XYZ file of C-alpha atoms in Angstrom:
583
model
C -61.060 83.297 69.267
C -62.426 79.955 68.065
C -66.129 79.176 68.030
C -67.749 75.768 68.412
C -67.606 75.057 64.673
C -63.847 75.437 64.701
C -63.580 78.698 62.768
C -61.727 81.771 63.890
C -64.317 84.135 65.308
C -64.098 87.133 62.971
C -66.907 89.301 61.672
C -66.727 88.211 58.054
C -69.902 89.680 56.668
C -71.902 88.326 53.745
C -70.108 86.320 51.092
C -71.105 86.080 47.465
C -70.229 82.953 45.531
C -68.173 83.479 42.403
C -70.082 82.731 39.222
C -69.008 82.011 35.664
C -68.245 85.411 34.209
C -69.256 87.791 36.983
C -66.658 90.363 37.977
C -64.610 89.337 40.981
C -61.934 91.252 42.776
C -59.457 91.093 45.592
C -61.229 90.455 48.837
C -64.342 88.839 47.398
C -65.011 85.443 48.913
C -66.446 82.380 47.237
C -67.488 78.972 48.529
C -64.811 76.447 49.341
C -64.304 73.205 47.461
C -63.989 71.251 50.709
C -66.726 71.577 53.305
C -65.195 69.240 55.853
C -63.582 72.061 57.779
C -66.421 74.534 57.722
C -65.124 78.025 56.998
C -61.513 77.317 57.899
C -60.467 77.713 54.295
C -63.095 79.814 52.560
C -63.187 82.767 54.929
C -61.502 85.996 53.951
C -58.221 86.872 55.618
C -58.576 86.420 59.360
C -57.020 88.228 62.257
C -57.708 86.647 65.601
C -58.416 89.877 67.438
C -60.198 91.680 64.602
C -63.442 93.382 65.580
C -66.202 94.948 63.494
C -65.259 98.369 62.229
C -67.247 101.436 63.101
C -66.575 103.904 60.313
C -68.598 102.309 57.506
C -71.936 100.549 57.608
C -71.705 97.052 56.169
C -74.623 97.466 53.765
C -73.906 101.043 52.669
C -71.486 102.405 50.114
C -71.043 106.044 49.128
C -72.063 106.914 45.563
C -68.501 108.036 44.866
C -65.100 107.155 46.298
C -62.623 109.835 45.332
C -63.177 110.209 41.550
C -64.623 106.699 41.158
C -68.376 106.199 40.702
C -69.577 103.174 42.695
C -71.721 100.804 40.614
C -72.394 97.821 42.888
C -70.992 95.854 45.785
C -69.044 92.702 44.898
C -68.195 91.361 48.351
C -67.603 92.244 51.976
C -65.354 91.062 54.776
C -64.063 92.067 58.150
C -61.580 94.480 56.576
C -63.947 96.279 54.236
C -66.039 96.224 51.087
C -65.113 95.495 47.474
C -67.204 97.240 44.825
C -67.346 97.557 41.079
C -66.784 101.171 40.101
C -66.271 103.410 37.093
C -63.220 105.594 36.497
C -64.423 108.611 34.468
C -60.906 109.873 33.803
C -59.739 106.683 32.076
C -63.222 105.537 30.958
C -63.036 102.030 32.404
C -64.558 99.873 35.083
C -62.383 98.986 38.041
C -62.641 97.163 41.350
C -62.303 99.321 44.415
C -61.625 98.136 47.947
C -62.783 100.428 50.731
C -61.473 99.924 54.247
C -63.932 100.062 57.111
C -62.394 102.846 59.122
C -62.007 101.832 62.756
C -60.130 104.836 64.062
C -59.350 103.047 67.322
C -57.192 100.563 65.368
C -54.551 102.379 63.356
C -53.112 99.151 61.943
C -56.140 98.613 59.658
C -55.478 101.529 57.274
C -51.775 100.760 57.443
C -52.473 97.215 56.345
C -54.582 98.332 53.383
C -52.052 100.922 52.302
C -49.435 98.223 52.554
C -51.488 96.114 50.148
C -51.441 98.988 47.676
C -47.721 99.454 48.123
C -46.996 95.758 47.677
C -49.076 95.505 44.520
C -47.702 98.715 43.047
C -44.212 97.266 43.233
C -45.238 94.230 41.197
C -45.680 94.236 37.440
C -46.513 90.726 36.339
C -49.321 89.219 34.240
C -50.179 86.803 37.062
C -50.549 89.506 39.722
C -53.580 91.794 39.850
C -52.870 95.290 38.535
C -53.327 98.175 40.964
C -54.343 101.541 39.521
C -54.624 103.952 42.440
C -54.836 104.222 46.234
C -55.669 106.950 48.693
C -57.977 108.196 51.426
C -61.528 109.421 50.877
C -63.659 110.743 53.755
C -61.305 109.139 56.246
C -61.418 105.705 54.605
C -58.541 104.141 52.715
C -59.305 102.805 49.230
C -57.466 100.812 46.581
C -58.517 100.975 42.927
C -57.467 97.873 41.041
C -58.062 95.775 37.976
C -61.582 94.395 37.594
C -61.323 90.773 36.518
C -64.421 89.296 34.842
C -64.282 85.575 35.525
C -64.079 83.389 38.610
C -61.854 82.568 41.540
C -59.482 79.639 41.528
C -61.685 78.156 44.262
C -64.679 78.168 41.919
C -62.543 76.750 39.103
C -61.408 73.880 41.329
C -64.966 72.810 42.092
C -65.069 71.025 38.759
C -63.001 67.836 38.515
C -60.205 68.453 36.028
C -57.353 66.396 34.560
C -54.205 66.694 36.636
C -52.239 68.178 33.731
C -54.765 71.003 33.394
C -54.480 71.688 37.124
C -50.679 71.709 37.013
C -50.610 74.006 33.983
C -52.788 76.581 35.729
C -50.858 76.355 38.991
C -47.609 76.948 37.108
C -49.017 80.310 36.047
C -50.300 81.054 39.544
C -46.932 80.124 41.004
C -45.211 82.457 38.553
C -47.109 85.334 40.162
C -45.999 84.308 43.648
C -42.447 83.824 42.418
C -42.472 87.375 41.050
C -43.580 88.639 44.461
C -40.810 86.720 46.191
C -38.246 88.095 43.743
C -39.353 91.582 44.819
C -38.815 90.640 48.461
C -42.517 90.197 49.230
C -44.309 87.381 51.027
C -48.047 87.025 50.457
C -48.780 85.273 53.795
C -52.422 84.541 52.907
C -52.315 82.593 49.660
C -55.442 80.507 48.984
C -57.680 79.710 45.988
C -60.032 82.591 46.802
C -57.087 84.964 46.405
C -56.558 83.966 42.784
C -58.811 85.355 40.062
C -59.083 83.704 36.647
C -60.151 86.149 33.963
C -62.179 85.476 30.857
C -58.839 85.198 29.055
C -57.942 82.181 31.201
C -55.092 84.067 32.879
C -54.905 83.713 36.677
C -53.952 86.697 38.845
C -52.847 86.499 42.473
C -54.683 89.116 44.533
C -55.282 90.393 48.058
C -51.779 91.155 49.233
C -53.232 92.699 52.393
C -50.962 90.510 54.499
C -47.943 90.798 52.224
C -44.911 92.173 54.006
C -41.385 92.744 52.896
C -39.017 90.083 54.139
C -35.341 90.578 54.797
C -32.466 88.436 55.912
C -32.442 87.552 59.577
C -30.802 90.252 61.652
C -30.951 92.898 58.937
C -31.867 96.294 60.430
C -35.040 97.998 59.276
C -33.366 101.365 58.907
C -34.573 104.758 59.949
C -36.551 105.451 56.783
C -38.792 102.380 56.874
C -41.891 102.590 54.688
C -45.393 101.446 55.570
C -44.504 98.109 54.036
C -41.832 97.610 56.683
C -44.201 98.025 59.629
C -44.998 94.837 61.554
C -48.738 94.684 61.964
C -49.099 91.270 63.589
C -50.099 92.041 67.147
C -48.924 90.099 70.156
C -50.679 86.738 70.266
C -52.413 87.288 66.923
C -52.558 84.861 64.023
C -52.730 86.234 60.488
C -53.775 84.057 57.568
C -56.480 81.559 56.593
C -56.375 78.450 58.831
C -56.704 75.726 56.191
C -53.749 77.128 54.205
C -51.515 78.385 57.019
C -48.079 76.848 57.483
C -47.135 75.473 60.929
C -44.886 78.451 61.614
C -47.826 80.811 61.071
C -49.960 78.808 63.499
C -47.204 79.241 66.071
C -47.171 82.994 65.504
C -43.712 82.923 63.942
C -42.543 85.051 61.060
C -44.016 83.980 57.721
C -41.526 83.614 54.882
C -41.583 82.725 51.209
C -41.574 79.089 52.327
C -44.883 79.729 54.093
C -46.269 80.684 50.688
C -44.773 77.451 49.291
C -46.758 75.555 51.929
C -50.041 77.380 51.177
C -49.517 76.914 47.431
C -48.990 73.182 48.004
C -52.200 72.949 50.050
C -54.127 74.542 47.187
C -52.418 72.320 44.605
C -53.249 69.191 46.628
C -56.840 70.418 46.741
C -56.879 70.904 42.984
C -55.444 67.467 42.264
C -57.457 65.432 44.771
C -60.631 67.449 45.305
C -59.978 67.773 49.033
C -57.495 69.527 51.273
C -54.559 67.582 52.688
C -55.419 68.355 56.307
C -59.045 67.623 57.192
C -60.435 68.396 60.621
C -63.637 69.492 62.315
C -62.019 71.994 64.678
C -59.106 74.361 64.413
C -57.359 72.521 67.248
C -57.512 69.270 65.288
C -56.417 71.085 62.152
C -53.436 72.585 63.958
C -52.409 69.135 65.201
C -52.592 67.660 61.692
C -50.668 70.525 60.094
C -47.879 70.660 62.658
C -47.412 66.891 62.587
C -47.730 66.520 58.824
C -50.704 64.150 59.095
C -52.020 64.245 55.532
C -55.429 62.677 54.982
C -55.389 59.855 52.437
C -56.662 61.146 49.077
C -59.648 59.480 47.392
C -58.651 56.492 45.224
C -60.775 57.794 42.359
C -58.350 60.661 41.726
C -55.392 59.342 39.744
C -52.282 61.480 40.211
C -48.766 60.360 39.139
C -46.473 59.325 41.965
C -43.825 61.896 40.985
C -46.400 64.697 41.211
C -47.781 63.462 44.522
C -44.230 63.438 45.929
C -43.675 67.054 44.863
C -46.865 68.235 46.548
C -46.098 66.332 49.746
C -42.641 67.866 49.926
C -44.225 71.299 49.760
C -46.422 70.313 52.738
C -43.571 69.372 55.070
C -44.045 70.842 58.564
C -40.460 72.134 58.776
C -39.664 74.889 56.253
C -36.170 73.484 55.715
C -37.698 70.236 54.406
C -39.794 71.983 51.755
C -38.567 73.247 48.400
C -36.025 76.018 49.004
C -38.023 78.493 46.904
C -41.116 78.882 44.774
C -38.865 78.787 41.727
C -37.543 75.362 42.746
C -41.082 74.072 43.277
C -42.207 75.324 39.867
C -39.165 73.796 38.189
C -40.035 70.434 39.740
C -43.667 70.720 38.626
C -42.614 71.523 35.071
C -40.627 68.306 34.729
C -42.950 65.453 33.748
C -40.822 62.289 33.524
C -43.497 60.502 31.534
C -43.922 63.193 28.896
C -40.530 64.964 29.033
C -42.424 68.159 29.702
C -40.799 71.329 28.566
C -39.902 73.785 31.259
C -43.390 75.119 31.874
C -46.335 73.879 29.894
C -45.168 70.705 28.174
C -43.916 69.719 24.744
C -47.335 68.494 23.630
C -48.828 71.927 24.174
C -45.869 73.508 22.399
C -46.345 71.351 19.297
C -49.985 72.439 19.182
C -48.911 76.065 19.485
C -46.315 75.572 16.748
C -48.906 74.199 14.331
C -51.597 76.734 15.137
C -49.615 79.894 15.790
C -46.447 79.682 13.743
C -44.029 79.248 16.636
C -41.143 77.464 14.948
C -38.772 74.900 16.371
C -35.232 75.542 15.190
C -31.834 74.460 16.373
C -29.469 76.779 18.171
C -25.718 76.677 17.765
C -25.508 74.342 20.720
C -27.807 71.821 19.041
C -30.705 72.447 21.437
C -34.220 73.140 20.210
C -35.185 76.810 20.186
C -38.986 76.803 20.421
C -39.255 80.562 19.854
C -37.312 80.911 16.603
C -40.235 80.760 14.176
C -41.044 84.467 14.216
C -37.955 85.440 12.219
C -38.913 83.075 9.405
C -42.488 84.350 9.322
C -41.274 87.948 9.174
C -38.840 87.130 6.361
C -41.771 86.025 4.199
C -43.160 89.572 4.179
C -40.105 91.710 4.997
C -37.011 89.687 4.221
C -34.255 90.421 1.727
C -36.522 89.920 -1.301
C -39.475 92.145 -0.302
C -37.107 94.759 1.155
C -35.089 94.998 -2.057
C -38.251 95.134 -4.176
C -39.662 98.057 -2.168
C -36.334 99.875 -2.218
C -35.968 99.490 -5.989
C -39.572 100.530 -6.656
C -39.155 103.701 -4.625
C -35.842 104.563 -6.265
C -37.426 104.298 -9.720
C -40.013 107.002 -8.986
C -39.530 110.770 -8.890
C -38.749 111.805 -5.305
C -38.776 108.118 -4.397
C -35.064 107.939 -3.669
C -35.417 110.771 -1.169
C -38.151 108.818 0.613
C -36.477 105.423 0.404
C -34.411 105.614 3.574
C -37.373 106.905 5.591
C -39.786 104.260 4.323
C -37.439 101.272 4.355
C -36.009 102.310 7.716
C -39.513 102.625 9.141
C -40.443 99.153 7.929
C -37.161 97.802 9.333
C -37.984 99.177 12.767
C -41.559 97.922 12.577
C -40.326 94.459 11.588
C -37.817 94.414 14.441
C -40.573 95.331 16.902
C -42.782 92.592 15.456
C -40.066 89.937 15.786
C -39.272 91.036 19.345
C -42.947 90.887 20.365
C -43.378 87.463 18.739
C -40.359 86.031 20.522
C -41.281 87.708 23.809
C -44.799 86.247 23.737
C -43.439 82.763 23.057
C -40.852 83.009 25.827
C -43.425 84.327 28.308
C -45.597 81.323 27.455
C -42.691 78.979 28.116
C -42.072 80.644 31.477
C -45.703 80.040 32.421
C -46.612 83.738 32.277
C -49.091 83.329 29.393
C -51.983 80.928 29.161
C -52.613 79.073 25.914
C -55.639 81.306 25.293
C -53.676 84.511 25.843
C -50.810 83.329 23.636
C -53.348 82.521 20.928
C -54.687 86.078 21.065
C -51.208 87.590 20.989
C -50.247 85.515 17.971
C -53.502 86.375 16.197
C -52.815 90.064 16.802
C -49.260 89.708 15.506
C -50.484 87.815 12.444
C -52.731 90.759 11.568
C -49.718 93.063 11.894
C -47.757 90.732 9.605
C -50.513 90.919 7.012
C -50.356 94.709 7.266
C -46.631 94.543 6.463
C -47.322 92.269 3.508
C -50.019 94.573 2.158
C -47.710 97.574 2.576
C -44.901 95.973 0.601
C -47.334 94.931 -2.136
C -48.679 98.469 -2.481
C -45.243 100.075 -2.386
C -43.627 97.843 -4.987
C -46.506 97.557 -7.468
C -48.170 100.970 -7.421
C -46.995 104.216 -8.925
C -47.378 107.911 -8.278
C -49.877 108.301 -5.457
C -48.600 105.274 -3.519
C -45.052 106.622 -3.607
C -46.119 110.039 -2.368
C -48.140 108.366 0.369
C -45.361 105.915 1.276
C -44.293 107.593 4.555
C -47.943 107.802 5.621
C -48.475 104.112 4.835
C -45.672 103.205 7.239
C -46.740 105.734 9.873
C -50.303 104.373 9.884
C -49.319 100.746 10.456
C -51.149 99.516 13.592
C -48.936 99.630 16.699
C -47.182 96.434 17.754
C -47.591 97.484 21.392
C -51.295 96.626 21.297
C -50.311 92.980 20.803
C -48.391 93.189 24.093
C -51.173 94.909 26.061
C -52.478 92.093 28.255
C -55.485 94.107 29.432
C -56.589 94.785 25.860
C -56.002 91.180 24.855
C -57.970 90.037 27.892
C -61.202 91.514 26.534
C -60.499 90.393 22.970
C -62.302 87.077 23.427
C -62.794 85.079 20.203
C -65.972 83.069 19.467
C -66.164 79.750 21.293
C -66.992 77.819 18.124
C -63.650 76.956 16.430
C -65.022 77.280 12.895
C -66.526 80.700 13.605
C -63.340 81.796 15.374
C -61.271 80.842 12.314
C -63.574 82.812 9.998
C -63.457 85.842 12.291
C -59.646 85.682 12.378
C -59.509 85.598 8.571
C -61.872 88.566 8.246
C -59.787 90.571 10.724
C -56.664 89.807 8.700
C -58.333 90.984 5.498
C -59.461 94.186 7.225
C -55.857 94.851 8.255
C -54.771 94.594 4.618
C -57.578 96.862 3.397
C -56.571 99.506 5.942
C -53.260 99.755 4.105
C -55.086 100.447 0.830
C -56.984 103.278 2.510
C -53.714 104.711 3.860
C -52.282 104.582 0.325
C -55.164 106.664 -0.991
C -56.895 103.718 -2.674
C -60.114 104.396 -0.789
C -62.521 103.091 -3.444
C -60.870 99.662 -3.418
C -60.681 99.706 0.372
C -64.359 100.596 0.796
C -65.473 97.947 -1.686
C -63.421 95.290 0.068
C -64.614 96.281 3.539
C -68.262 96.297 2.393
C -67.836 92.724 1.149
C -66.308 91.720 4.474
C -69.207 93.368 6.298
C -71.665 91.213 4.336
C -69.723 88.088 5.346
C -69.613 89.276 8.956
C -73.402 89.648 9.002
C -73.710 85.961 8.193
C -71.566 84.956 11.174
C -73.871 86.539 13.744
C -70.898 87.808 15.788
C -71.428 91.468 16.784
C -67.731 92.004 17.564
C -66.479 91.361 14.010
C -69.410 93.331 12.600
C -68.439 96.266 14.828
C -64.846 95.962 13.655
C -65.881 95.935 9.983
C -68.055 99.010 10.504
C -65.216 100.793 12.299
C -62.819 100.107 9.417
C -65.433 101.188 6.858
C -66.107 104.372 8.807
C -62.419 105.269 8.898
C -61.980 104.515 5.188
C -65.039 106.641 4.418
C -63.483 109.523 6.363
C -60.328 109.175 4.268
C -62.543 109.349 1.156
C -64.400 112.419 2.514
C -67.662 110.440 2.449
C -68.989 112.091 5.590
C -72.500 110.611 5.716
C -71.268 107.076 5.128
C -68.562 107.549 7.732
C -71.022 108.880 10.311
C -73.486 106.028 9.759
C -70.863 103.302 9.933
C -69.095 104.709 12.988
C -72.446 105.001 14.771
C -73.208 101.381 13.847
C -69.783 100.316 15.115
C -70.426 101.949 18.480
C -73.814 100.274 18.923
C -72.478 96.872 17.874
C -69.475 97.161 20.173
C -71.801 97.877 23.091
C -73.943 94.870 22.152
C -70.860 92.655 21.999
C -69.704 93.482 25.551
């Protein structure tokens, strides 16, 4: 049904605007950037015959949902409520979506379970991570990643350079492309269904309308899953009006090209500050969308002609006239004729990353630049032929050292291989648009600390005698895991100081702490404790509780290794309090 303001008449419930760094989650609505069409674009997912549910009061939430402790409501819509919750088993905060159980409408729980199934099949940094799903007291719930940050809709409310908009949308599009590669269509893509975390990484969310697509005429098969069930009822429209493709307005099957259309609407909005189809009523909006009547953008927004042409192609009324896939659209966006943009984020950004993060530009055998070759050279500085031979010779010269040599050198070989693989993988993911500049920076900082740990290990092993040799296997075993540098969730909360000078000092202190950890592992606890205490004094002067907490944690662990129980207890307690203050 359509009311006099031109919105679909659905019981949407209260909406909370997204704010700077408040947690947001799938299903939470935020104000639109374009008020000319009322709620046609900012409303949560709409279903034309959806009615208020009866099983859950709009303003009430149970204190617990399954094992999750409910902390506060984040948003509400016609389908249900999204809350911030605590998972006591894994000791983390999550977002939980609870379906309003209308037992007279069996398609509602099916739709929510389908969202869980669709998300569970996706593993991509630009798609929200789902943790659990089930039924509690007759209501279906989904437990998912809690993303501190803002929606793409909130991000778009500030006027931004077109290159910044394109860079972010390349990452967003990578999430949709991953869904399409898994045979999934979102069917309700819009800026409010993209969350941008504090790490700057966007995640596509709210796959409640996602449904597996198959080739025309392909049978469903007898063992169809929930994801295969068609939930669009006769005469119903599913989607958000301002972003719906013409075929969705007509009630036809949505495809990946419908997502291409919705993505192009959002991109137009990001570039020009208004949506391409502006209307006061849904009838007028439908006419404009079906006929491809794009409203002239404001002359104050300067967008290159080649980019404007790409967006307009994505907005073509006929699917066959659009880009044939999301991958094709992203490839077109990545090619900037004026700047000879590299495949995803542009050569200019790559040069910056090369200078700041040690990503080298080499030449492959075919003569083409290899932007991800620098890791091997960096590793060779600390574990190349020279350092490797020096460690091997030093071990062989000591009693029992030759027996340990293969274990120690082999362990460092494997650690170095893992480091090089992670370095190259991070660079390549950045080039594919799967890592933001900020996230790549954090990965490279993490890997640099691991590299300094390797360097410190080789120094200890080739220059020390006796104790260091006996402790050699332990030194290698205690090297910090490379996998933590590939954990996007952990990196997402590892936010450096905003001041560049302070951030550089913090990075240096963290590198020095990594080296001192090696001394503690080698049994040189007095030297380690003295060095960490000096770093702690420098950290106090920075006024950053996170680096102070890290210094206290390292000092506490070194004190444990030295059997200095009281010092260890005091420093570990300080580290806990400072870590809480830094959150």
